[in-house]
PDB file of C-alpha atoms in Angstrom:
ATOM      1  CA  UNK A 563      -4.710  10.854   5.126  1.00 86.00           C
ATOM      2  CA  UNK A 564      -2.759   9.741   8.195  1.00 93.00           C
ATOM      3  CA  UNK A 565      -2.013   6.384   6.641  1.00 94.00           C
ATOM      4  CA  UNK A 566      -0.363   7.994   3.631  1.00 94.00           C
ATOM      5  CA  UNK A 567       1.802  10.121   5.919  1.00 96.00           C
ATOM      6  CA  UNK A 568       2.820   7.021   7.890  1.00 96.00           C
ATOM      7  CA  UNK A 569       3.743   5.240   4.656  1.00 96.00           C
ATOM      8  CA  UNK A 570       5.915   8.138   3.498  1.00 97.00           C
ATOM      9  CA  UNK A 571       7.642   8.394   6.893  1.00 97.00           C
ATOM     10  CA  UNK A 572       8.332   4.642   6.924  1.00 97.00           C
ATOM     11  CA  UNK A 573       9.755   4.823   3.411  1.00 97.00           C
ATOM     12  CA  UNK A 574      12.059   7.703   4.354  1.00 98.00           C
ATOM     13  CA  UNK A 575      13.148   5.828   7.492  1.00 97.00           C
ATOM     14  CA  UNK A 576      13.998   2.797   5.332  1.00 97.00           C
ATOM     15  CA  UNK A 577      16.157   4.973   3.105  1.00 97.00           C
ATOM     16  CA  UNK A 578      17.891   6.513   6.144  1.00 96.00           C
ATOM     17  CA  UNK A 579      18.556   3.085   7.650  1.00 96.00           C
ATOM     18  CA  UNK A 580      19.925   1.777   4.367  1.00 95.00           C
ATOM     19  CA  UNK A 581      22.234   4.759   3.937  1.00 96.00           C
ATOM     20  CA  UNK A 582      23.465   4.495   7.528  1.00 95.00           C
ATOM     21  CA  UNK A 583      24.219   0.811   6.950  1.00 94.00           C
ATOM     22  CA  UNK A 584      26.315   1.780   3.940  1.00 94.00           C
ATOM     23  CA  UNK A 585      28.215   4.355   5.986  1.00 94.00           C
ATOM     24  CA  UNK A 586      28.812   1.820   8.773  1.00 93.00           C
ATOM     25  CA  UNK A 587      29.963  -0.747   6.228  1.00 92.00           C
ATOM     26  CA  UNK A 588      32.518   1.645   4.771  1.00 93.00           C
ATOM     27  CA  UNK A 589      33.738   2.966   8.158  1.00 92.00           C
ATOM     28  CA  UNK A 590      33.949  -0.375   9.974  1.00 90.00           C
ATOM     29  CA  UNK A 591      35.634  -2.329   7.193  1.00 87.00           C
ATOM     30  CA  UNK A 592      37.824  -5.029   8.709  1.00 85.00           C
ATOM     31  CA  UNK A 593      36.603  -4.580  12.295  1.00 86.00           C
ATOM     32  CA  UNK A 594      34.262  -6.752  14.323  1.00 87.00           C
ATOM     33  CA  UNK A 595      31.568  -4.064  14.640  1.00 87.00           C
ATOM     34  CA  UNK A 596      27.978  -5.170  14.117  1.00 91.00           C
ATOM     35  CA  UNK A 597      26.551  -1.724  13.380  1.00 92.00           C
ATOM     36  CA  UNK A 598      25.913  -2.637   9.730  1.00 91.00           C
ATOM     37  CA  UNK A 599      24.047  -5.768  10.762  1.00 93.00           C
ATOM     38  CA  UNK A 600      21.875  -3.836  13.218  1.00 95.00           C
ATOM     39  CA  UNK A 601      21.121  -1.115  10.666  1.00 93.00           C
ATOM     40  CA  UNK A 602      20.037  -3.710   8.106  1.00 93.00           C
ATOM     41  CA  UNK A 603      17.907  -5.452  10.757  1.00 95.00           C
ATOM     42  CA  UNK A 604      16.163  -2.151  11.454  1.00 96.00           C
ATOM     43  CA  UNK A 605      15.610  -1.723   7.713  1.00 96.00           C
ATOM     44  CA  UNK A 606      13.973  -5.142   7.458  1.00 96.00           C
ATOM     45  CA  UNK A 607      11.704  -4.317  10.390  1.00 97.00           C
ATOM     46  CA  UNK A 608      10.735  -0.993   8.828  1.00 97.00           C
ATOM     47  CA  UNK A 609      10.080  -2.689   5.481  1.00 97.00           C
ATOM     48  CA  UNK A 610       7.783  -5.203   7.176  1.00 98.00           C
ATOM     49  CA  UNK A 611       5.902  -2.356   8.877  1.00 97.00           C
ATOM     50  CA  UNK A 612       5.619  -0.574   5.536  1.00 97.00           C
ATOM     51  CA  UNK A 613       4.176  -3.647   3.858  1.00 97.00           C
ATOM     52  CA  UNK A 614       1.719  -4.174   6.713  1.00 97.00           C
ATOM     53  CA  UNK A 615       0.541  -0.574   6.525  1.00 97.00           C
ATOM     54  CA  UNK A 616       0.069  -0.838   2.746  1.00 95.00           C
ATOM     55  CA  UNK A 617      -1.893  -4.084   3.105  1.00 94.00           C
ATOM     56  CA  UNK A 618      -4.007  -2.489   5.848  1.00 95.00           C
ATOM     57  CA  UNK A 619      -4.713   0.513   3.630  1.00 93.00           C
ATOM     58  CA  UNK A 620      -5.776  -1.649   0.715  1.00 90.00           C
ATOM     59  CA  UNK A 621      -7.897  -3.905   2.961  1.00 91.00           C
ATOM     60  CA  UNK A 622      -9.743  -0.980   4.544  1.00 90.00           C
ATOM     61  CA  UNK A 623     -10.129   0.849   1.240  1.00 87.00           C
ATOM     62  CA  UNK A 624      -8.082   3.873   2.257  1.00 90.00           C
ATOM     63  CA  UNK A 625      -5.564   3.041  -0.448  1.00 89.00           C
ATOM     64  CA  UNK A 626      -6.707   2.008  -3.851  1.00 83.00           C
ATOM     65  CA  UNK A 627      -6.876   2.982  -7.426  1.00 77.00           C
ATOM     66  CA  UNK A 628      -9.100   5.903  -8.351  1.00 77.00           C
ATOM     67  CA  UNK A 629      -8.451   5.440 -12.066  1.00 77.00           C
ATOM     68  CA  UNK A 630     -11.561   5.426 -14.269  1.00 78.00           C
ATOM     69  CA  UNK A 631     -10.635   2.109 -15.906  1.00 78.00           C
ATOM     70  CA  UNK A 632     -10.620   0.353 -12.503  1.00 75.00           C
ATOM     71  CA  UNK A 633     -14.230   1.252 -11.683  1.00 73.00           C
ATOM     72  CA  UNK A 634     -15.777  -1.289 -14.001  1.00 70.00           C
ATOM     73  CA  UNK A 635     -18.341  -0.772 -16.735  1.00 71.00           C
ATOM     74  CA  UNK A 636     -20.476   2.340 -16.604  1.00 67.00           C
ATOM     75  CA  UNK A 637     -24.145   1.833 -15.885  1.00 66.00           C
ATOM     76  CA  UNK A 638     -26.931   4.052 -17.107  1.00 61.00           C
ATOM     77  CA  UNK A 639     -29.116   5.647 -14.490  1.00 62.00           C
ATOM     78  CA  UNK A 640     -32.173   5.547 -16.751  1.00 60.00           C
ATOM     79  CA  UNK A 641     -34.035   2.217 -16.895  1.00 57.00           C
ATOM     80  CA  UNK A 642     -33.809   0.207 -20.086  1.00 56.00           C
ATOM     81  CA  UNK A 643     -37.151   0.526 -21.933  1.00 60.00           C
ATOM     82  CA  UNK A 644     -36.298  -1.703 -24.904  1.00 63.00           C
ATOM     83  CA  UNK A 645     -37.308  -4.927 -23.132  1.00 61.00           C
ATOM     84  CA  UNK A 646     -40.508  -5.407 -21.117  1.00 59.00           C
ATOM     85  CA  UNK A 647     -40.230  -5.845 -17.390  1.00 58.00           C
ATOM     86  CA  UNK A 648     -40.141  -9.530 -16.403  1.00 58.00           C
ATOM     87  CA  UNK A 649     -42.369  -8.943 -13.361  1.00 57.00           C
ATOM     88  CA  UNK A 650     -45.079  -7.203 -15.407  1.00 58.00           C
ATOM     89  CA  UNK A 651     -45.092  -9.917 -18.067  1.00 60.00           C
ATOM     90  CA  UNK A 652     -45.552 -12.624 -15.464  1.00 56.00           C
ATOM     91  CA  UNK A 653     -48.952 -11.200 -14.341  1.00 54.00           C
ATOM     92  CA  UNK A 654     -50.357 -10.438 -17.800  1.00 53.00           C
TER      93      UNK A 654
END
């Protein structure tokens, strides 16, 4: 649960950094200010952290698909009685 919250917070921080970079770009047009560059650098760092947290979640199994078609073929819990057991036939 905490990982999903971290991912959402990182995504919102990326959006905030991107919007602040746009504001700095429009305000500092023609000047030598590097605020836009710093804001975009922060966005890249946040995006890398977001990707790392997603990869960590998938690796640990905290994130993953719960869709029924991703589970694989369904198996019956009852044993198959149409064919004789190979172990029993070996001793007969």
